[in-house]
Amino acid sequence: MANALVAQSGGPSSVINATIAGVVKANQLNPVYGKVYGGLHGIEGILQEMFYDLTDMSEEENLILRQTPAAALGSCRYKLLRENEADFKRLFEVMEKYDIEVMFYTGGNDSMDTVAALSEYAAKHNIEGRRFVGCPKTVDNDLMVIDHSPGYASAAKFIANTAYQTWQDYNVYTRQEVFILETMGRDAGWLAAAGALTGVVDLMVFPEVPFDKEVFLAELKKHIDEKNKCYIVISEGARYEDGTYLSAAESKHDTFGHAILGGSGEALKSIIMNSGTAERVKVQDLSTAQRSHASEQSLVDVSESFKLGM
Amino acid sequence: MANALVAQSGGPSSVINATIAGVVKANQLNPVYGKVYGGLHGIEGILQEMFYDLTDMSEEENLILRQTPAAALGSCRYKLLRENEADFKRLFEVMEKYDIEVMFYTGGNDSMDTVAALSEYAAKHNIEGRRFVGCPKTVDNDLMVIDHSPGYASAAKFIANTAYQTWQDYNVYTRQEVFILETMGRDAGWLAAAGALTGVVDLMVFPEVPFDKEVFLAELKKHIDEKNKCYIVISEGARYEDGTYLSAAESKHDTFGHAILGGSGEALKSIIMNSGTAERVKVQDLSTAQRSHASEQSLVDVSESFKLGM
């Protein structure tokens, strides 16, 4: 009986491990493979034969794994380049040595490309009995072809909860308050849009809609004039018409001596402060917490991720 | 039958509203007061007679209120100064007009001082039948006399959860990783210390222990040498021996042209980067989320806060 290999790649989410748990569980219920190996640190570790035997994981461990954020097997940023034939040869060697029939690989667009490259290589070299299965995961929800990606729903839930709760907080005083919540999403506005599930967000800035400073400030002024407050959600990938990220460009625009800080949220704060439209601006960058906050996993998300492995 | 007034002041927490819910519930079970008024925006709104009648709040509303973060009645930063006699006179006028026997006031040290000032004023002017009850609340857990303060446990739980989950995330790659989690706590390290509940934190920086750059960098180097990683929790109030906050002082020390950013976490990042001890440093500032994240309220905390009102 041949074996299976599961591994993880790219940025973590709070539910990737549920897919690994699903693969292990499925083989326990209906043993198709002799062993289910976990490859540590994705391709990077597999090339070094860093394996961990997951075959007989207990039910308790399986349940804990489903609720553990990030990548329990470790991840990598190693890219398997099509022109680097040595890596491909080495990988098929390792698969032969361990009699691995199927490799399940979780990840985003780059990892799915790795799966495609390995399948193409096997087809081209008439290598039989080696298959590659991509298991999509990304919090950004920007994977092509599929309807939605495991990882997104939990991050979206955390963002919506945080948006609603920080909105409650920003609302307590009578003074002027402008609050900016910065979410992930370099090229896709899904995570920022999750903030709108609350119904309390006044303005949103997405990568998909080029940022126009004048239009934005005019909209902001309307909210300030009306209620002296404005709650804004911005995506880290917010950019101008010419493609320049807000986070990269604003230092050139700042002529008032304000320090230019990290991300798009801080850049937007500088734009607002420099324009004089508002005096008090608070920024919260949700950073790593939004993709790893497993204590508020979406049940749908973790179930789908588990079933993906099953 | 005389009436009661409840109001809120100072920075929000995720469980202050439970105290209000407790006061209302107690009077429904055992009616001691005719009306339970909610004063909007603390002293600021009370002076303007901004009241909301909470007496007959439904059970459903009461349950929702207990789980709603921040101050449902609004808060204020208005300080009742002892020398400003006009405010005191006005307040007792309002109490007389609405026949308010007891005023319950939730807040931190400043709000408790307001309660003391009002009690002193009443005693000094022989005003009878007007009482003032302070209900402590603060996420920093720095209130004097009491063992611990409602609001702290929920924030601590959120910080511990976030520390553990971001630690899982920072651990997935084989490359060097330094992670800094910044918590609130201007003068008290309790919130930062909550990160240590996870058992995964390598280094902590508190307001109570003066920051020594050389000692810190030597400790950091040990962790980097040993495992190429270090997980750090720092309090916003971290300071040098002479009392200067890290967040304020570091711009003077930076001679490498690195931008100096907001809080203590970014200041610590600059210190590390400038020293060359590590190359990759990520900062997460938990900001407003830590005090308002009611979706992970501590059950003990919300129960205690409710009972405080009862």
Tab-separated table of N, CA and C in Angstrom, chain A residues 208-262:
chain	number	residue	atom	x	y	z
A	208	GLU	N	-9.113	47.585	-5.353
A	208	GLU	CA	-9.791	47.511	-6.652
A	208	GLU	C	-10.240	48.869	-7.179
A	209	VAL	N	-10.423	49.828	-6.270
A	209	VAL	CA	-10.871	51.164	-6.680
A	209	VAL	C	-9.735	52.149	-6.407
A	210	PRO	N	-9.164	52.733	-7.471
A	210	PRO	CA	-8.042	53.662	-7.269
A	210	PRO	C	-8.408	54.764	-6.290
A	211	PHE	N	-7.476	55.064	-5.397
A	211	PHE	CA	-7.713	56.073	-4.368
A	211	PHE	C	-7.581	57.472	-4.957
A	212	ASP	N	-8.611	58.275	-4.763
A	212	ASP	CA	-8.595	59.667	-5.221
A	212	ASP	C	-8.678	60.551	-3.981
A	213	LYS	N	-7.589	61.215	-3.694
A	213	LYS	CA	-7.485	61.968	-2.451
A	213	LYS	C	-8.598	63.007	-2.298
A	214	GLU	N	-8.884	63.736	-3.383
A	214	GLU	CA	-9.886	64.800	-3.292
A	214	GLU	C	-11.277	64.227	-3.009
A	215	VAL	N	-11.613	63.162	-3.728
A	215	VAL	CA	-12.919	62.524	-3.527
A	215	VAL	C	-13.029	62.004	-2.095
A	216	PHE	N	-11.954	61.342	-1.631
A	216	PHE	CA	-11.966	60.788	-0.277
A	216	PHE	C	-12.157	61.888	0.763
A	217	LEU	N	-11.356	62.958	0.652
A	217	LEU	CA	-11.425	64.031	1.658
A	217	LEU	C	-12.786	64.727	1.645
A	218	ALA	N	-13.384	64.841	0.455
A	218	ALA	CA	-14.720	65.455	0.362
A	218	ALA	C	-15.748	64.578	1.084
A	219	GLU	N	-15.633	63.263	0.904
A	219	GLU	CA	-16.556	62.336	1.580
A	219	GLU	C	-16.344	62.383	3.100
A	220	LEU	N	-15.071	62.391	3.486
A	220	LEU	CA	-14.754	62.457	4.906
A	220	LEU	C	-15.362	63.726	5.524
A	221	LYS	N	-15.206	64.841	4.822
A	221	LYS	CA	-15.710	66.128	5.336
A	221	LYS	C	-17.224	66.079	5.576
A	222	LYS	N	-17.937	65.386	4.666
A	222	LYS	CA	-19.390	65.246	4.835
A	222	LYS	C	-19.718	64.576	6.173
A	223	HIS	N	-18.994	63.490	6.473
A	223	HIS	CA	-19.255	62.769	7.725
A	223	HIS	C	-18.875	63.610	8.947
A	224	ILE	N	-17.742	64.303	8.855
A	224	ILE	CA	-17.299	65.151	9.975
A	224	ILE	C	-18.312	66.281	10.201
A	225	ASP	N	-18.752	66.899	9.113
A	225	ASP	CA	-19.721	67.999	9.236
A	225	ASP	C	-21.020	67.511	9.858
A	226	GLU	N	-21.425	66.312	9.470
A	226	GLU	CA	-22.714	65.795	9.903
A	226	GLU	C	-22.709	65.309	11.357
A	227	LYS	N	-21.654	64.536	11.731
A	227	LYS	CA	-21.692	63.917	13.065
A	227	LYS	C	-20.366	63.981	13.807
A	228	ASN	N	-19.389	64.693	13.249
A	228	ASN	CA	-18.092	64.875	13.904
A	228	ASN	C	-17.321	63.560	14.062
A	229	LYS	N	-17.726	62.536	13.335
A	229	LYS	CA	-17.083	61.225	13.451
A	229	LYS	C	-17.012	60.553	12.086
A	230	CYS	N	-16.058	59.648	11.939
A	230	CYS	CA	-16.016	58.848	10.722
A	230	CYS	C	-15.248	57.559	10.991
A	231	TYR	N	-15.853	56.416	10.671
A	231	TYR	CA	-15.203	55.114	10.855
A	231	TYR	C	-14.816	54.584	9.466
A	232	ILE	N	-13.517	54.358	9.285
A	232	ILE	CA	-12.978	54.006	7.972
A	232	ILE	C	-12.297	52.640	8.014
A	233	VAL	N	-12.497	51.824	6.988
A	233	VAL	CA	-11.721	50.579	6.849
A	233	VAL	C	-10.903	50.689	5.574
A	234	ILE	N	-9.622	50.374	5.670
A	234	ILE	CA	-8.742	50.459	4.508
A	234	ILE	C	-7.959	49.165	4.344
A	235	SER	N	-7.787	48.757	3.111
A	235	SER	CA	-7.010	47.575	2.796
A	235	SER	C	-5.531	47.949	2.698
A	236	GLU	N	-4.643	47.058	3.128
A	236	GLU	CA	-3.201	47.348	3.054
A	236	GLU	C	-2.759	47.658	1.622
A	237	GLY	N	-3.531	47.126	0.640
A	237	GLY	CA	-3.156	47.297	-0.763
A	237	GLY	C	-3.761	48.517	-1.440
A	238	ALA	N	-4.320	49.438	-0.650
A	238	ALA	CA	-4.917	50.652	-1.228
A	238	ALA	C	-3.883	51.381	-2.076
A	239	ARG	N	-4.297	51.824	-3.255
A	239	ARG	CA	-3.335	52.441	-4.180
A	239	ARG	C	-3.970	53.556	-5.009
A	240	TYR	N	-3.090	54.388	-5.547
A	240	TYR	CA	-3.536	55.467	-6.433
A	240	TYR	C	-3.797	54.925	-7.841
A	241	GLU	N	-4.364	55.775	-8.676
A	241	GLU	CA	-4.665	55.431	-10.070
A	241	GLU	C	-3.447	54.842	-10.797
A	242	ASP	N	-2.257	55.412	-10.507
A	242	ASP	CA	-1.041	54.957	-11.203
A	242	ASP	C	-0.443	53.695	-10.588
A	243	GLY	N	-1.125	53.103	-9.612
A	243	GLY	CA	-0.650	51.855	-9.027
A	243	GLY	C	0.229	52.014	-7.801
A	244	THR	N	0.634	53.245	-7.482
A	244	THR	CA	1.469	53.477	-6.288
A	244	THR	C	0.647	53.194	-5.025
A	245	TYR	N	1.217	52.393	-4.133
A	245	TYR	CA	0.530	52.120	-2.874
A	245	TYR	C	0.506	53.374	-2.008
A	246	LEU	N	-0.581	53.581	-1.286
A	246	LEU	CA	-0.644	54.695	-0.339
A	246	LEU	C	0.505	54.617	0.653
A	247	SER	N	0.790	53.393	1.100
A	247	SER	CA	1.821	53.191	2.110
A	247	SER	C	3.201	53.581	1.596
A	248	ALA	N	3.392	53.545	0.285
A	248	ALA	CA	4.707	53.851	-0.285
A	248	ALA	C	4.806	55.309	-0.704
A	249	ALA	N	3.686	55.892	-1.131
A	249	ALA	CA	3.766	57.182	-1.813
A	249	ALA	C	3.682	58.387	-0.897
A	250	GLU	N	3.038	58.233	0.243
A	250	GLU	CA	2.659	59.428	0.978
A	250	GLU	C	3.840	60.241	1.507
A	251	SER	N	4.992	59.592	1.722
A	251	SER	CA	6.129	60.341	2.243
A	251	SER	C	6.529	61.463	1.287
A	252	LYS	N	6.322	61.238	-0.010
A	252	LYS	CA	6.650	62.269	-0.999
A	252	LYS	C	5.673	63.448	-0.902
A	253	HIS	N	4.454	63.140	-0.484
A	253	HIS	CA	3.409	64.163	-0.481
A	253	HIS	C	3.389	64.996	0.796
A	254	ASP	N	4.006	64.454	1.851
A	254	ASP	CA	3.886	65.099	3.144
A	254	ASP	C	4.832	66.292	3.244
A	255	THR	N	4.269	67.469	3.386
A	255	THR	CA	5.111	68.664	3.466
A	255	THR	C	4.932	69.348	4.812
A	256	PHE	N	4.265	68.663	5.735
A	256	PHE	CA	3.971	69.287	7.024
A	256	PHE	C	4.840	68.739	8.157
A	257	GLY	N	5.788	67.902	7.790
A	257	GLY	CA	6.691	67.399	8.810
A	257	GLY	C	6.134	66.275	9.661
A	258	HIS	N	4.957	65.758	9.318
A	258	HIS	CA	4.429	64.620	10.079
A	258	HIS	C	5.222	63.380	9.739
A	259	ALA	N	5.500	62.580	10.731
A	259	ALA	CA	6.218	61.328	10.489
A	259	ALA	C	5.355	60.418	9.627
A	260	ILE	N	5.973	59.769	8.662
A	260	ILE	CA	5.236	58.838	7.823
A	260	ILE	C	5.478	57.433	8.350
A	261	LEU	N	4.413	56.773	8.682
A	261	LEU	CA	4.531	55.479	9.348
A	261	LEU	C	4.113	54.353	8.413
A	262	GLY	N	4.438	53.157	8.827
A	262	GLY	CA	4.197	51.910	8.127
A	262	GLY	C	3.181	51.792	7.013
